[in-house]
Amino acid sequence: MGFIQNYVGEIAALTTALCWAITSTAFEDSAKKIGSMNLNLIRLLFGMFFLSVFTFFTRGQWFPTDATPSGWSWLLLSGLMGVVIGDLLLFEAFIRIGSRLSMLIFASVPPLSGIMALVFLNEKMTLIQVIGMIVTIAGIASVILVADKDSKKLNFSRPVLGILLAFGGAFGQSAGYIIGKFGMADYDPFSATQIRLIAGIIGFLVIFTIRGQWPRFFQSVKRKDALVSLTIGSFFGPFLGISLSLIAVQKINPGVASTMSSITPILLIPYAFFIKKEQVTAKEIIGTVIALIGVGIMFM
């Protein structure tokens, strides 16, 4: 119990990464059936339902009515930056430059979060934490970035707009972390997540209306074959994943929290090998070891 109490933030961050791994595999199936935009809104609605039930049994209320006006304002802004802008730009980057390079650029979230925490929250990272962050990101990057099989060189020739979209998504995610920590203070993380999801739902409602997405949305909700994976992904994503990430940034430096929660690509390797029967390269194994060493350093 002493270890858990001393490292609540770190454990929450690592569990967040596990939740992202589970939700990404679940959503991989449902996204193919209903589309990523429809998936985004449905997952938020499902997540809101899970959160409302959870907070009713744990706090006696369906809705975060006890949050302060200031808390509401900051957490809504946090949800807009992280849940709407961050995710939307990342999905657009996937289309233009591919998921691997997008996720490599998204690995800049931890240092961005660390810098923002220093500038806006005056939270400093120790030298050991900085070293651990660098080692972890290096391990993640080596797993994500694949060498070109023909030239044996890393290929960075991609559309500039796609790269900018990925960096924009990383900035949105980092800003969401920092604003969320500032707005949450010592408020309940699960209720805080409700407020963030409300911002996300409102944001996507506006986007759907502007894009004329509603006919396709109502068609997608009829796809019963996507219901199971949607439910699993929403439970481990918007419900558990986002809530645990708020617990992490509430307890420890946002840079450390976002680094630990970024090891999802590492956790997906066993799934790729055992379930999808994909070949795992030596580089991926070495990258995994490096990333885990980095995480271990941050516990020191």
mmCIF file of C-alpha atoms in Angstrom:
data_model
loop_
_atom_site.group_PDB
_atom_site.id
_atom_site.type_symbol
_atom_site.label_atom_id
_atom_site.label_comp_id
_atom_site.label_asym_id
_atom_site.label_seq_id
_atom_site.Cartn_x
_atom_site.Cartn_y
_atom_site.Cartn_z
ATOM 1 C CA MET A 1 0.000 0.000 0.000
ATOM 2 C CA GLY A 2 2.873 2.363 0.767
ATOM 3 C CA PHE A 3 4.254 2.036 -2.750
ATOM 4 C CA ILE A 4 0.840 2.703 -4.313
ATOM 5 C CA GLN A 5 0.233 5.744 -2.098
ATOM 6 C CA ASN A 6 3.677 7.147 -2.913
ATOM 7 C CA TYR A 7 3.292 6.659 -6.668
ATOM 8 C CA VAL A 8 -0.423 7.240 -7.307
ATOM 9 C CA GLY A 9 0.305 9.650 -10.166
ATOM 10 C CA GLU A 10 2.842 7.402 -11.863
ATOM 11 C CA ILE A 11 0.590 4.339 -11.574
ATOM 12 C CA ALA A 12 -2.362 6.331 -12.937
ATOM 13 C CA ALA A 13 -0.253 7.490 -15.902
ATOM 14 C CA LEU A 14 0.913 3.965 -16.761
ATOM 15 C CA THR A 15 -2.632 2.630 -16.401
ATOM 16 C CA THR A 16 -3.750 5.411 -18.747
ATOM 17 C CA ALA A 17 -1.338 4.049 -21.365
ATOM 18 C CA LEU A 18 -2.848 0.580 -20.900
ATOM 19 C CA CYS A 19 -6.347 2.037 -21.337
ATOM 20 C CA TRP A 20 -5.261 3.791 -24.547
ATOM 21 C CA ALA A 21 -3.874 0.486 -25.829
ATOM 22 C CA ILE A 22 -7.157 -1.315 -25.160
ATOM 23 C CA THR A 23 -9.312 1.462 -26.591
ATOM 24 C CA SER A 24 -7.185 1.826 -29.733
ATOM 25 C CA THR A 25 -7.521 -1.867 -30.562
ATOM 26 C CA ALA A 26 -11.273 -1.728 -29.918
ATOM 27 C CA PHE A 27 -11.753 1.420 -31.987
ATOM 28 C CA GLU A 28 -9.636 0.053 -34.843
ATOM 29 C CA ASP A 29 -12.492 -2.311 -35.613
ATOM 30 C CA SER A 30 -15.385 0.108 -35.109
ATOM 31 C CA ALA A 31 -13.699 2.994 -36.985
ATOM 32 C CA LYS A 32 -13.600 0.867 -40.137
ATOM 33 C CA LYS A 33 -17.343 0.274 -39.851
ATOM 34 C CA ILE A 34 -18.663 3.721 -38.912
ATOM 35 C CA GLY A 35 -15.833 6.185 -39.698
ATOM 36 C CA SER A 36 -13.540 8.122 -37.370
ATOM 37 C CA MET A 37 -15.712 11.266 -37.106
ATOM 38 C CA ASN A 38 -18.810 9.316 -36.093
ATOM 39 C CA LEU A 39 -16.682 7.258 -33.744
ATOM 40 C CA ASN A 40 -15.418 10.398 -31.999
ATOM 41 C CA LEU A 41 -18.881 11.655 -31.087
ATOM 42 C CA ILE A 42 -20.313 8.265 -30.143
ATOM 43 C CA ARG A 43 -17.357 7.434 -27.875
ATOM 44 C CA LEU A 44 -17.842 10.734 -26.024
ATOM 45 C CA LEU A 45 -21.562 10.077 -25.547
ATOM 46 C CA PHE A 46 -20.866 6.552 -24.273
ATOM 47 C CA GLY A 47 -18.086 7.852 -22.025
ATOM 48 C CA MET A 48 -20.412 10.491 -20.583
ATOM 49 C CA PHE A 49 -22.939 7.780 -19.745
ATOM 50 C CA PHE A 50 -20.322 5.651 -17.939
ATOM 51 C CA LEU A 51 -19.050 8.682 -16.022
ATOM 52 C CA SER A 52 -22.546 9.754 -14.960
ATOM 53 C CA VAL A 53 -23.333 6.299 -13.581
ATOM 54 C CA PHE A 54 -19.958 6.129 -11.812
ATOM 55 C CA THR A 55 -20.237 9.571 -10.182
ATOM 56 C CA PHE A 56 -23.819 8.842 -9.105
ATOM 57 C CA PHE A 57 -22.668 5.817 -7.116
ATOM 58 C CA THR A 58 -19.437 7.389 -5.817
ATOM 59 C CA ARG A 59 -20.495 11.012 -5.270
ATOM 60 C CA GLY A 60 -24.297 10.869 -5.244
ATOM 61 C CA GLN A 61 -24.761 13.044 -8.320
ATOM 62 C CA TRP A 62 -25.183 12.446 -12.032
ATOM 63 C CA PHE A 63 -23.753 15.805 -13.040
ATOM 64 C CA PRO A 64 -20.813 17.904 -11.716
ATOM 65 C CA THR A 65 -23.046 20.591 -10.190
ATOM 66 C CA ASP A 66 -20.607 21.230 -7.333
ATOM 67 C CA ALA A 67 -17.785 22.467 -9.576
ATOM 68 C CA THR A 68 -16.980 26.168 -9.267
ATOM 69 C CA PRO A 69 -17.683 28.551 -12.176
ATOM 70 C CA SER A 70 -13.927 28.984 -12.561
ATOM 71 C CA GLY A 71 -13.428 25.214 -12.608
ATOM 72 C CA TRP A 72 -16.141 24.826 -15.237
ATOM 73 C CA SER A 73 -14.551 27.484 -17.445
ATOM 74 C CA TRP A 74 -11.037 26.048 -17.336
ATOM 75 C CA LEU A 75 -12.128 22.415 -17.686
ATOM 76 C CA LEU A 76 -14.389 23.244 -20.641
ATOM 77 C CA LEU A 77 -11.430 24.975 -22.289
ATOM 78 C CA SER A 78 -9.254 21.958 -21.449
ATOM 79 C CA GLY A 79 -11.782 19.654 -23.115
ATOM 80 C CA LEU A 80 -11.982 21.885 -26.169
ATOM 81 C CA MET A 81 -8.187 21.914 -26.568
ATOM 82 C CA GLY A 82 -7.508 18.251 -25.815
ATOM 83 C CA VAL A 83 -10.633 16.281 -26.702
ATOM 84 C CA VAL A 84 -11.762 18.304 -29.742
ATOM 85 C CA ILE A 85 -8.863 20.215 -31.312
ATOM 86 C CA GLY A 86 -6.078 17.802 -30.298
ATOM 87 C CA ASP A 87 -7.892 14.662 -31.454
ATOM 88 C CA LEU A 88 -9.364 16.254 -34.585
ATOM 89 C CA LEU A 89 -5.998 17.534 -35.821
ATOM 90 C CA LEU A 90 -4.370 14.177 -35.057
ATOM 91 C CA PHE A 91 -6.999 12.278 -37.062
ATOM 92 C CA GLU A 92 -6.499 14.688 -39.985
ATOM 93 C CA ALA A 93 -2.737 14.130 -39.728
ATOM 94 C CA PHE A 94 -3.306 10.353 -39.894
ATOM 95 C CA ILE A 95 -4.972 10.842 -43.278
ATOM 96 C CA ARG A 96 -2.218 13.064 -44.712
ATOM 97 C CA ILE A 97 1.031 11.594 -43.359
ATOM 98 C CA GLY A 98 0.051 8.245 -41.850
ATOM 99 C CA SER A 99 -0.364 7.064 -38.284
ATOM 100 C CA ARG A 100 3.266 6.195 -37.528
ATOM 101 C CA LEU A 101 4.794 9.580 -38.371
ATOM 102 C CA SER A 102 1.814 11.312 -36.754
ATOM 103 C CA MET A 103 2.350 9.376 -33.528
ATOM 104 C CA LEU A 104 6.082 10.081 -33.666
ATOM 105 C CA ILE A 105 5.353 13.823 -33.784
ATOM 106 C CA PHE A 106 2.719 13.296 -31.087
ATOM 107 C CA ALA A 107 5.544 12.016 -28.887
ATOM 108 C CA SER A 108 6.432 15.704 -28.482
ATOM 109 C CA VAL A 109 3.484 16.015 -26.063
ATOM 110 C CA PRO A 110 5.583 15.172 -22.948
ATOM 111 C CA PRO A 111 8.291 17.831 -23.467
ATOM 112 C CA LEU A 112 5.654 20.358 -24.543
ATOM 113 C CA SER A 113 3.674 19.568 -21.390
ATOM 114 C CA GLY A 114 6.803 19.871 -19.267
ATOM 115 C CA ILE A 115 7.655 23.266 -20.768
ATOM 116 C CA MET A 116 4.085 24.539 -20.357
ATOM 117 C CA ALA A 117 3.987 23.309 -16.756
ATOM 118 C CA LEU A 118 7.188 25.234 -16.047
ATOM 119 C CA VAL A 119 5.989 28.436 -17.739
ATOM 120 C CA PHE A 120 2.363 28.511 -16.603
ATOM 121 C CA LEU A 121 2.304 26.452 -13.389
ATOM 122 C CA ASN A 122 5.899 26.994 -12.218
ATOM 123 C CA GLU A 123 6.300 23.208 -11.867
ATOM 124 C CA LYS A 124 9.867 22.074 -12.392
ATOM 125 C CA MET A 125 11.083 18.628 -13.366
ATOM 126 C CA THR A 126 14.100 17.092 -11.678
ATOM 127 C CA LEU A 127 17.174 16.153 -13.701
ATOM 128 C CA ILE A 128 16.329 12.459 -13.222
ATOM 129 C CA GLN A 129 12.805 13.038 -14.564
ATOM 130 C CA VAL A 130 14.157 14.885 -17.616
ATOM 131 C CA ILE A 131 16.612 12.049 -18.317
ATOM 132 C CA GLY A 132 13.828 9.492 -17.909
ATOM 133 C CA MET A 133 11.612 11.473 -20.291
ATOM 134 C CA ILE A 134 14.313 11.660 -22.971
ATOM 135 C CA VAL A 135 15.100 7.936 -22.696
ATOM 136 C CA THR A 136 11.407 6.978 -22.814
ATOM 137 C CA ILE A 137 10.645 9.181 -25.834
ATOM 138 C CA ALA A 138 13.714 7.804 -27.629
ATOM 139 C CA GLY A 139 12.436 4.270 -27.064
ATOM 140 C CA ILE A 140 8.933 5.143 -28.252
ATOM 141 C CA ALA A 141 10.287 6.943 -31.329
ATOM 142 C CA SER A 142 12.427 3.967 -32.324
ATOM 143 C CA VAL A 143 9.353 1.723 -32.175
ATOM 144 C CA ILE A 144 7.065 4.084 -34.099
ATOM 145 C CA LEU A 145 9.409 5.233 -36.860
ATOM 146 C CA VAL A 146 10.020 2.602 -39.519
ATOM 147 C CA ALA A 147 12.949 2.655 -41.908
ATOM 148 C CA ASP A 148 12.262 2.660 -45.635
ATOM 149 C CA LYS A 149 12.859 -0.929 -46.778
ATOM 150 C CA ASP A 150 14.330 0.097 -50.130
ATOM 151 C CA SER A 151 16.670 2.918 -49.166
ATOM 152 C CA LYS A 152 17.296 1.791 -45.584
ATOM 153 C CA LYS A 153 16.952 5.449 -44.629
ATOM 154 C CA LEU A 154 14.360 7.148 -42.482
ATOM 155 C CA ASN A 155 11.864 8.917 -44.700
ATOM 156 C CA PHE A 156 10.766 12.371 -43.525
ATOM 157 C CA SER A 157 9.463 13.525 -46.913
ATOM 158 C CA ARG A 158 5.815 14.212 -46.063
ATOM 159 C CA PRO A 159 3.288 16.971 -46.793
ATOM 160 C CA VAL A 160 4.068 20.013 -44.658
ATOM 161 C CA LEU A 161 0.387 20.488 -43.810
ATOM 162 C CA GLY A 162 0.183 16.977 -42.374
ATOM 163 C CA ILE A 163 3.226 17.597 -40.180
ATOM 164 C CA LEU A 164 1.769 20.911 -38.986
ATOM 165 C CA LEU A 165 -1.534 19.191 -38.201
ATOM 166 C CA ALA A 166 0.276 16.572 -36.108
ATOM 167 C CA PHE A 167 2.196 19.248 -34.199
ATOM 168 C CA GLY A 168 -1.061 21.166 -33.751
ATOM 169 C CA GLY A 169 -2.637 18.047 -32.285
ATOM 170 C CA ALA A 170 0.317 17.615 -29.931
ATOM 171 C CA PHE A 171 0.011 21.248 -28.830
ATOM 172 C CA GLY A 172 -3.734 20.833 -28.242
ATOM 173 C CA GLN A 173 -3.144 17.716 -26.151
ATOM 174 C CA SER A 174 -0.417 19.412 -24.092
ATOM 175 C CA ALA A 175 -2.529 22.515 -23.553
ATOM 176 C CA GLY A 176 -5.417 20.285 -22.491
ATOM 177 C CA TYR A 177 -3.183 18.662 -19.851
ATOM 178 C CA ILE A 178 -1.996 21.968 -18.396
ATOM 179 C CA ILE A 179 -5.347 23.762 -18.470
ATOM 180 C CA GLY A 180 -7.007 20.662 -17.011
ATOM 181 C CA LYS A 181 -4.578 20.558 -14.092
ATOM 182 C CA PHE A 182 -5.042 24.272 -13.432
ATOM 183 C CA GLY A 183 -8.842 24.083 -13.621
ATOM 184 C CA MET A 184 -9.198 20.857 -11.653
ATOM 185 C CA ALA A 185 -7.009 21.751 -8.627
ATOM 186 C CA ASP A 186 -8.221 19.274 -5.963
ATOM 187 C CA TYR A 187 -11.614 18.597 -7.603
ATOM 188 C CA ASP A 188 -12.738 15.015 -8.298
ATOM 189 C CA PRO A 189 -10.992 13.808 -11.499
ATOM 190 C CA PHE A 190 -13.985 11.795 -12.739
ATOM 191 C CA SER A 191 -16.347 14.754 -12.401
ATOM 192 C CA ALA A 192 -13.689 16.927 -14.042
ATOM 193 C CA THR A 193 -13.627 14.463 -16.936
ATOM 194 C CA GLN A 194 -17.396 14.877 -17.286
ATOM 195 C CA ILE A 195 -16.909 18.603 -17.842
ATOM 196 C CA ARG A 196 -14.147 17.961 -20.391
ATOM 197 C CA LEU A 197 -16.383 15.509 -22.259
ATOM 198 C CA ILE A 198 -19.226 18.039 -22.291
ATOM 199 C CA ALA A 199 -16.883 20.423 -24.114
ATOM 200 C CA GLY A 200 -15.932 17.612 -26.480
ATOM 201 C CA ILE A 201 -19.549 16.710 -27.225
ATOM 202 C CA ILE A 202 -20.512 20.347 -27.854
ATOM 203 C CA GLY A 203 -17.455 20.820 -30.063
ATOM 204 C CA PHE A 204 -18.243 17.809 -32.226
ATOM 205 C CA LEU A 205 -21.935 18.756 -32.426
ATOM 206 C CA VAL A 206 -20.837 22.061 -33.967
ATOM 207 C CA ILE A 207 -18.390 20.336 -36.340
ATOM 208 C CA PHE A 208 -21.028 17.799 -37.433
ATOM 209 C CA THR A 209 -23.499 20.598 -38.151
ATOM 210 C CA ILE A 210 -20.979 22.632 -40.161
ATOM 211 C CA ARG A 211 -19.869 19.580 -42.169
ATOM 212 C CA GLY A 212 -23.381 18.251 -42.713
ATOM 213 C CA GLN A 213 -22.321 14.990 -41.067
ATOM 214 C CA TRP A 214 -25.652 14.119 -39.446
ATOM 215 C CA PRO A 215 -27.091 11.772 -42.136
ATOM 216 C CA ARG A 216 -23.940 9.634 -41.996
ATOM 217 C CA PHE A 217 -23.973 9.776 -38.190
ATOM 218 C CA PHE A 218 -27.525 8.429 -37.919
ATOM 219 C CA GLN A 219 -26.619 5.668 -40.354
ATOM 220 C CA SER A 220 -23.607 4.734 -38.229
ATOM 221 C CA VAL A 221 -25.584 4.376 -34.984
ATOM 222 C CA LYS A 222 -27.590 1.605 -36.645
ATOM 223 C CA ARG A 223 -24.464 -0.537 -37.041
ATOM 224 C CA LYS A 224 -25.043 -3.086 -34.285
ATOM 225 C CA ASP A 225 -21.922 -4.993 -35.360
ATOM 226 C CA ALA A 226 -19.813 -2.087 -34.060
ATOM 227 C CA LEU A 227 -21.602 -1.835 -30.695
ATOM 228 C CA VAL A 228 -19.399 -4.215 -28.687
ATOM 229 C CA SER A 229 -16.096 -2.670 -29.738
ATOM 230 C CA LEU A 230 -17.567 0.833 -29.292
ATOM 231 C CA THR A 231 -18.653 0.017 -25.744
ATOM 232 C CA ILE A 232 -15.280 -1.468 -24.782
ATOM 233 C CA GLY A 233 -13.358 1.398 -26.363
ATOM 234 C CA SER A 234 -15.553 4.042 -24.722
ATOM 235 C CA PHE A 235 -15.229 2.419 -21.297
ATOM 236 C CA PHE A 236 -11.424 2.305 -21.407
ATOM 237 C CA GLY A 237 -11.034 5.583 -23.336
ATOM 238 C CA PRO A 238 -13.261 8.560 -22.455
ATOM 239 C CA PHE A 239 -14.291 7.023 -19.116
ATOM 240 C CA LEU A 240 -11.210 5.403 -17.570
ATOM 241 C CA GLY A 241 -8.393 6.705 -19.764
ATOM 242 C CA ILE A 242 -9.161 10.426 -19.604
ATOM 243 C CA SER A 243 -10.075 10.225 -15.902
ATOM 244 C CA LEU A 244 -6.839 8.439 -15.006
ATOM 245 C CA SER A 245 -4.842 10.958 -17.039
ATOM 246 C CA LEU A 246 -6.365 13.739 -14.916
ATOM 247 C CA ILE A 247 -5.482 11.840 -11.735
ATOM 248 C CA ALA A 248 -1.927 11.588 -13.050
ATOM 249 C CA VAL A 249 -1.518 15.304 -13.834
ATOM 250 C CA GLN A 250 -3.191 16.162 -10.537
ATOM 251 C CA LYS A 251 -0.585 14.178 -8.583
ATOM 252 C CA ILE A 252 2.642 14.608 -10.579
ATOM 253 C CA ASN A 253 4.298 16.916 -13.099
ATOM 254 C CA PRO A 254 2.331 16.958 -16.399
ATOM 255 C CA GLY A 255 5.530 16.272 -18.349
ATOM 256 C CA VAL A 256 6.182 13.083 -16.380
ATOM 257 C CA ALA A 257 2.517 12.066 -16.541
ATOM 258 C CA SER A 258 2.262 12.529 -20.308
ATOM 259 C CA THR A 259 5.551 10.679 -20.864
ATOM 260 C CA MET A 260 4.397 7.624 -18.938
ATOM 261 C CA SER A 261 0.993 7.619 -20.594
ATOM 262 C CA SER A 262 2.684 7.779 -24.024
ATOM 263 C CA ILE A 263 4.047 4.227 -23.904
ATOM 264 C CA THR A 264 0.913 2.891 -25.607
ATOM 265 C CA PRO A 265 2.833 1.917 -28.807
ATOM 266 C CA ILE A 266 5.050 -0.244 -26.598
ATOM 267 C CA LEU A 267 2.062 -1.964 -24.993
ATOM 268 C CA LEU A 268 0.560 -2.670 -28.423
ATOM 269 C CA ILE A 269 3.531 -4.809 -29.495
ATOM 270 C CA PRO A 270 2.359 -7.984 -27.653
ATOM 271 C CA TYR A 271 -1.110 -7.488 -29.179
ATOM 272 C CA ALA A 272 0.399 -7.170 -32.652
ATOM 273 C CA PHE A 273 2.521 -10.295 -32.137
ATOM 274 C CA PHE A 274 0.120 -12.662 -30.355
ATOM 275 C CA ILE A 275 -3.287 -11.552 -31.669
ATOM 276 C CA LYS A 276 -2.645 -10.063 -35.113
ATOM 277 C CA LYS A 277 0.284 -12.426 -35.776
ATOM 278 C CA GLU A 278 2.483 -9.575 -36.996
ATOM 279 C CA GLN A 279 6.259 -9.859 -37.040
ATOM 280 C CA VAL A 280 8.051 -7.987 -34.256
ATOM 281 C CA THR A 281 11.470 -6.658 -35.244
ATOM 282 C CA ALA A 282 14.592 -6.503 -33.123
ATOM 283 C CA LYS A 283 14.412 -2.705 -33.306
ATOM 284 C CA GLU A 284 10.949 -2.760 -31.725
ATOM 285 C CA ILE A 285 12.152 -5.023 -28.923
ATOM 286 C CA ILE A 286 15.169 -2.788 -28.261
ATOM 287 C CA GLY A 287 12.917 0.298 -28.351
ATOM 288 C CA THR A 288 10.590 -1.328 -25.834
ATOM 289 C CA VAL A 289 13.453 -2.066 -23.450
ATOM 290 C CA ILE A 290 14.753 1.518 -23.787
ATOM 291 C CA ALA A 291 11.290 2.979 -23.123
ATOM 292 C CA LEU A 292 10.769 0.785 -20.060
ATOM 293 C CA ILE A 293 14.194 1.786 -18.724
ATOM 294 C CA GLY A 294 13.144 5.418 -19.156
ATOM 295 C CA VAL A 295 9.940 4.819 -17.210
ATOM 296 C CA GLY A 296 11.949 3.097 -14.488
ATOM 297 C CA ILE A 297 14.274 6.110 -14.251
ATOM 298 C CA MET A 298 11.296 8.408 -13.642
ATOM 299 C CA PHE A 299 10.321 6.286 -10.624
ATOM 300 C CA MET A 300 13.706 6.989 -9.009
#
